[in-house]
Short mmCIF file of C-alpha atoms in Angstrom, two decimals:
data_model
loop_
_atom_site.label_atom_id
_atom_site.label_comp_id
_atom_site.label_asym_id
_atom_site.label_seq_id
_atom_site.Cartn_x
_atom_site.Cartn_y
_atom_site.Cartn_z
CA MET X 1 0.00 0.00 0.00
CA VAL X 2 1.38 3.33 -0.99
CA ARG X 3 1.35 5.99 1.71
CA ALA X 4 -0.07 9.30 0.58
CA TYR X 5 2.23 12.22 1.13
CA ALA X 6 1.03 15.78 1.37
CA VAL X 7 2.66 18.21 -1.01
CA LYS X 8 4.44 20.84 0.96
CA GLY X 9 4.01 24.36 -0.30
CA LYS X 10 6.60 27.06 0.13
CA LYS X 11 5.89 29.28 3.04
CA ARG X 12 6.03 32.96 2.40
CA LYS X 13 8.32 34.83 4.68
CA ASN X 14 6.71 37.53 6.73
CA ARG X 15 8.02 40.87 5.66
CA GLU X 16 8.26 43.54 8.27
CA GLU X 17 6.67 46.81 7.31
CA ARG X 18 9.23 49.51 6.94
CA HIS X 19 8.90 52.85 8.52
CA ASP X 20 7.20 55.43 6.31
CA GLY X 21 10.10 57.78 6.88
CA GLU X 22 12.49 55.21 5.46
CA GLN X 23 10.32 55.00 2.35
CA ASP X 24 10.53 58.78 1.96
CA ALA X 25 14.29 58.59 2.29
CA LYS X 26 14.63 55.77 -0.19
CA ARG X 27 12.56 57.56 -2.80
CA ALA X 28 14.78 60.59 -2.39
CA ILE X 29 18.17 58.86 -2.49
CA THR X 30 17.74 56.07 -5.06
CA GLU X 31 18.34 58.25 -8.09
CA LYS X 32 20.54 56.92 -10.86
CA THR X 33 24.21 57.88 -10.90
CA SER X 34 26.14 58.60 -14.06
CA ASP X 35 27.23 54.95 -14.19
CA GLY X 36 23.61 53.80 -14.10
CA GLU X 37 23.96 52.20 -10.66
CA GLU X 38 21.46 52.88 -7.91
CA GLU X 39 22.68 54.62 -4.80
CA GLY X 40 22.15 53.48 -1.25
CA LYS X 41 23.13 49.82 -1.41
CA GLU X 42 26.14 49.73 0.88
CA VAL X 43 27.38 51.40 4.01
CA VAL X 44 30.94 52.64 4.23
CA ASN X 45 32.85 53.32 7.47
CA GLU X 46 29.89 52.66 9.74
CA LEU X 47 30.17 54.42 13.08
CA GLU X 48 29.49 52.62 16.34
CA GLY X 49 27.43 55.44 17.78
CA ILE X 50 27.70 59.01 18.98
CA PRO X 51 28.01 60.29 22.55
CA VAL X 52 25.27 61.93 24.59
CA ALA X 53 25.75 65.38 26.10
CA PRO X 54 24.53 66.08 29.64
CA SER X 55 21.64 68.53 29.82
CA GLU X 56 19.21 69.86 32.39
CA GLN X 57 15.49 69.17 32.34
CA ASN X 58 13.16 72.09 31.84
CA ASN X 59 10.87 71.92 34.87
CA THR X 60 9.70 75.51 34.64
CA ASN X 61 6.58 76.93 33.02
CA LYS X 62 8.64 78.54 30.26
CA GLY X 63 7.77 77.67 26.69
CA ARG X 64 10.35 75.54 24.93
CA LEU X 65 11.88 76.04 21.48
CA ILE X 66 11.84 73.85 18.39
CA PHE X 67 14.16 74.40 15.42
CA ILE X 68 13.51 73.27 11.86
CA LEU X 69 16.36 73.50 9.34
CA GLU X 70 14.92 73.56 5.82
CA LYS X 71 16.40 72.56 2.45
CA ALA X 72 19.64 71.18 3.86
CA SER X 73 22.12 70.02 1.23
CA LEU X 74 22.60 66.40 2.27
CA GLU X 75 22.89 64.12 -0.74
CA PHE X 76 25.23 61.25 -1.44
CA ALA X 77 26.35 59.45 -4.58
CA LYS X 78 28.78 56.76 -5.64
CA VAL X 79 32.04 58.51 -6.42
CA GLY X 80 34.63 56.04 -7.66
CA LYS X 81 34.24 52.87 -5.62
CA SER X 82 32.56 54.30 -2.53
CA TYR X 83 29.50 56.31 -1.53
CA GLN X 84 30.23 59.82 -0.34
CA LEU X 85 28.27 62.82 0.92
CA LEU X 86 28.57 65.40 -1.83
CA ASN X 87 30.16 68.77 -1.13
CA SER X 88 31.45 71.57 -3.32
CA ASP X 89 35.08 71.28 -2.20
CA ASP X 90 35.74 67.58 -2.70
CA HIS X 91 33.34 66.78 -5.54
CA ALA X 92 33.35 69.83 -7.82
CA TYR X 93 34.53 67.81 -10.84
CA PHE X 94 32.00 65.03 -10.22
CA LEU X 95 29.15 67.52 -9.86
CA LYS X 96 30.08 69.46 -13.00
CA LYS X 97 30.38 66.20 -14.91
CA ASN X 98 26.81 65.39 -13.92
CA ASN X 99 25.53 68.88 -14.83
CA ARG X 100 25.08 70.02 -11.23
CA ASN X 101 26.04 73.30 -9.65
CA PRO X 102 28.78 72.69 -7.04
CA SER X 103 27.80 75.80 -5.07
CA ASP X 104 24.47 74.14 -4.20
CA TYR X 105 26.16 71.30 -2.32
CA ARG X 106 26.99 72.79 1.07
CA PRO X 107 26.50 70.30 3.92
CA ASP X 108 28.78 72.49 6.03
CA ILE X 109 25.87 74.94 6.44
CA VAL X 110 23.65 72.47 8.28
CA HIS X 111 26.68 71.23 10.24
CA GLN X 112 27.41 74.71 11.59
CA ALA X 113 23.73 75.37 12.27
CA LEU X 114 23.29 72.15 14.26
CA LEU X 115 26.41 72.83 16.33
CA MET X 116 25.12 76.32 17.10
CA ILE X 117 21.85 74.89 18.43
CA LEU X 118 23.29 71.98 20.39
CA ASP X 119 26.19 74.00 21.89
CA SER X 120 23.98 76.87 23.06
CA GLN X 121 23.35 77.59 26.72
CA LEU X 122 19.67 77.52 25.82
CA ASN X 123 19.89 73.87 24.82
CA LYS X 124 22.09 72.86 27.75
CA SER X 125 19.55 74.38 30.13
CA GLY X 126 16.84 72.12 28.66
CA MET X 127 14.96 74.81 26.74
CA VAL X 128 15.28 73.22 23.29
CA GLN X 129 12.57 70.64 22.84
CA ALA X 130 13.39 69.23 19.41
CA VAL X 131 15.47 69.77 16.26
CA TYR X 132 14.33 68.68 12.79
CA VAL X 133 16.20 68.77 9.48
CA LYS X 134 14.60 68.51 6.06
CA THR X 135 16.89 67.97 3.10
CA GLU X 136 16.57 69.44 -0.36
CA LYS X 137 15.39 66.01 -1.54
CA GLY X 138 12.60 65.95 1.06
CA VAL X 139 14.10 63.54 3.60
CA LEU X 140 13.08 64.52 7.12
CA PHE X 141 15.02 63.47 10.20
CA GLU X 142 15.09 64.32 13.89
CA VAL X 143 18.14 65.21 15.98
CA LYS X 144 17.83 64.74 19.72
CA PRO X 145 18.88 67.90 21.63
CA HIS X 146 21.23 65.90 23.87
CA ALA X 147 23.15 64.36 20.95
CA ARG X 148 26.81 65.32 20.53
CA LEU X 149 27.60 65.68 16.85
CA PRO X 150 31.14 65.39 15.41
CA ARG X 151 33.07 68.64 15.55
CA THR X 152 34.99 68.04 12.33
CA PHE X 153 33.31 68.32 8.96
CA LYS X 154 34.79 65.04 7.69
CA HIS X 155 33.32 63.02 10.56
CA PHE X 156 30.01 64.87 10.22
CA CYS X 157 29.79 63.84 6.56
CA GLY X 158 30.43 60.24 7.56
CA LEU X 159 27.66 60.44 10.14
CA MET X 160 25.15 61.93 7.67
CA LEU X 161 26.07 59.29 5.08
CA GLN X 162 25.35 56.54 7.59
CA LEU X 163 22.07 58.20 8.61
CA LEU X 164 20.82 58.44 5.03
CA GLN X 165 21.71 54.80 4.40
CA LYS X 166 20.70 53.19 7.71
CA PHE X 167 17.92 55.68 8.64
CA SER X 168 19.01 55.98 12.29
CA ILE X 169 22.05 56.58 14.51
CA THR X 170 22.15 55.20 18.03
CA ALA X 171 23.92 56.49 21.11
CA ALA X 172 27.30 54.96 21.91
CA GLY X 173 26.78 51.94 24.13
CA LYS X 174 23.00 52.38 24.14
CA ARG X 175 20.00 51.56 21.98
CA GLU X 176 18.56 55.07 22.01
CA LYS X 177 18.22 56.59 18.55
CA LEU X 178 19.74 60.06 18.62
CA LEU X 179 19.15 60.68 14.92
CA ARG X 180 16.38 59.03 12.94
CA VAL X 181 14.60 59.47 9.64
CA ILE X 182 10.89 60.16 10.19
CA LYS X 183 7.80 60.53 8.05
CA ASN X 184 6.77 63.85 6.48
CA PRO X 185 5.33 66.34 7.17
CA VAL X 186 7.08 67.85 10.17
CA SER X 187 3.82 69.43 11.38
CA ARG X 188 2.67 66.08 12.79
CA TYR X 189 5.44 66.28 15.42
CA LEU X 190 4.82 69.86 16.53
CA PRO X 191 2.84 70.61 19.72
CA VAL X 192 -0.74 71.76 19.29
CA ASN X 193 0.00 75.04 21.05
CA SER X 194 3.09 75.83 18.96
CA ARG X 195 3.66 79.01 16.95
CA LYS X 196 5.65 78.57 13.73
CA ILE X 197 7.98 81.44 12.79
CA GLY X 198 9.84 81.50 9.48
CA LEU X 199 13.04 83.48 9.00
CA SER X 200 14.07 84.93 5.66
CA PHE X 201 16.02 87.93 4.44
CA SER X 202 13.32 88.37 1.79
CA SER X 203 10.62 89.03 4.40
CA GLU X 204 9.27 92.58 4.49
CA LYS X 205 8.76 92.34 8.25
CA LEU X 206 12.09 93.41 9.78
CA VAL X 207 12.21 92.96 13.55
CA ASN X 208 14.64 93.39 16.41
CA ILE X 209 15.00 89.80 17.59
CA ASN X 210 15.52 90.79 21.23
CA ASN X 211 12.31 92.84 21.26
CA TYR X 212 10.48 90.14 19.30
CA VAL X 213 11.49 87.42 21.76
CA GLY X 214 10.76 89.69 24.73
CA SER X 215 7.18 90.20 23.60
CA ALA X 216 6.61 86.52 22.79
CA GLY X 217 4.25 84.59 25.03
CA THR X 218 5.65 82.29 27.68
CA GLY X 219 4.48 79.13 29.37
CA ASP X 220 1.64 77.90 27.19
CA VAL X 221 3.21 78.49 23.76
CA ASP X 222 6.12 76.59 22.18
CA LEU X 223 7.91 78.62 19.51
CA VAL X 224 9.06 76.89 16.33
CA PHE X 225 11.77 78.68 14.32
CA VAL X 226 12.24 77.66 10.69
CA VAL X 227 15.66 78.56 9.25
CA GLY X 228 16.99 77.84 5.78
CA ALA X 229 20.12 75.67 5.67
CA MET X 230 20.97 76.18 2.00
CA ALA X 231 23.44 78.40 0.16
CA HIS X 232 20.86 80.09 -2.08
CA GLY X 233 17.11 80.59 -2.12
CA LYS X 234 14.52 81.01 0.60
CA ILE X 235 12.23 78.85 2.70
CA ASP X 236 8.55 78.34 2.00
CA ARG X 237 6.27 80.49 4.10
CA GLU X 238 3.40 78.01 3.96
CA ASP X 239 1.85 77.15 7.34
CA ALA X 240 3.99 79.82 9.05
CA ASP X 241 2.19 81.89 11.66
CA ASP X 242 4.74 84.66 11.19
CA PHE X 243 7.41 85.37 8.58
CA ILE X 244 10.18 87.70 9.73
CA SER X 245 13.63 89.04 8.93
CA ILE X 246 16.03 89.76 11.80
CA SER X 247 18.57 91.83 9.88
CA GLY X 248 18.83 94.20 6.96
CA TYR X 249 21.73 92.06 5.74
CA PRO X 250 21.76 88.42 4.58
CA LEU X 251 23.02 86.24 7.42
CA SER X 252 24.22 82.66 7.62
CA ALA X 253 21.95 80.05 9.18
CA ALA X 254 24.32 79.57 12.11
CA TYR X 255 24.45 83.31 12.84
CA CYS X 256 20.64 83.59 12.71
CA ILE X 257 20.32 80.74 15.17
CA GLY X 258 22.95 82.33 17.40
CA LYS X 259 20.96 85.56 17.55
CA ILE X 260 17.78 83.64 18.42
CA THR X 261 19.38 81.59 21.19
CA ASN X 262 21.16 84.63 22.62
CA ALA X 263 17.88 86.55 22.74
CA PHE X 264 16.18 83.79 24.72
CA GLU X 265 19.18 83.35 27.01
CA THR X 266 18.99 87.06 27.81
CA LYS X 267 15.22 86.91 28.32
CA TYR X 268 15.40 84.00 30.74
CA ASN X 269 18.71 85.10 32.31
CA ILE X 270 20.48 81.87 31.37
CA LEU X 271 24.13 82.26 32.30
#
């Protein structure tokens, strides 16, 4: 008698759903290179993590600040045999060869701006609630206020390259994600009681930042400052509750942020 055997079918592997923010990032960074190869398939010089800076907790009734850096130039491509974060100094020939303007590739701008925020007395006193960066390609990621970013530009580029490929950076020796790609739009992460303020030299509303901050509400309102992190152009004023200029001269993103943090440090007597 022949024993009947059941035909075994192939089991489908369960696929984990990927974070929507990772999908946004992948759509933005999988453009074709000049060699026809897709970017974002390998990670080079992966870092083990970044340190955490000590900071105080804000236990007062003072409103906290949120910074959004818009249109940051953070894009990578396969240059030679490795993937690199593009910048105007090291990749001018590559960019010109691919019909791109080297002056538009300035990741040093967002590097300086982030250091200005994270190094400020305002942040160390616990008054900065969150920091968000949106790239020119539309990738949105969060930077925890207590993260300690690399001081040198070369190491910063390596960190941003790893973030754009792996979608998150953890703290050294811990599992906490200090940088992570998140889903657009950024408005979903802002407090309900927040007031969004855009900064641009093109704005017709010129204000003294110290007077502006001094008259701002405290306690029940969180202020969100949107600053452009690009070499040329201006931010979108959509969804902004106010659109101001803080100088009659064009200023760098880092200097604008420095004026904002100094104004709040003076207001709250943070020494």
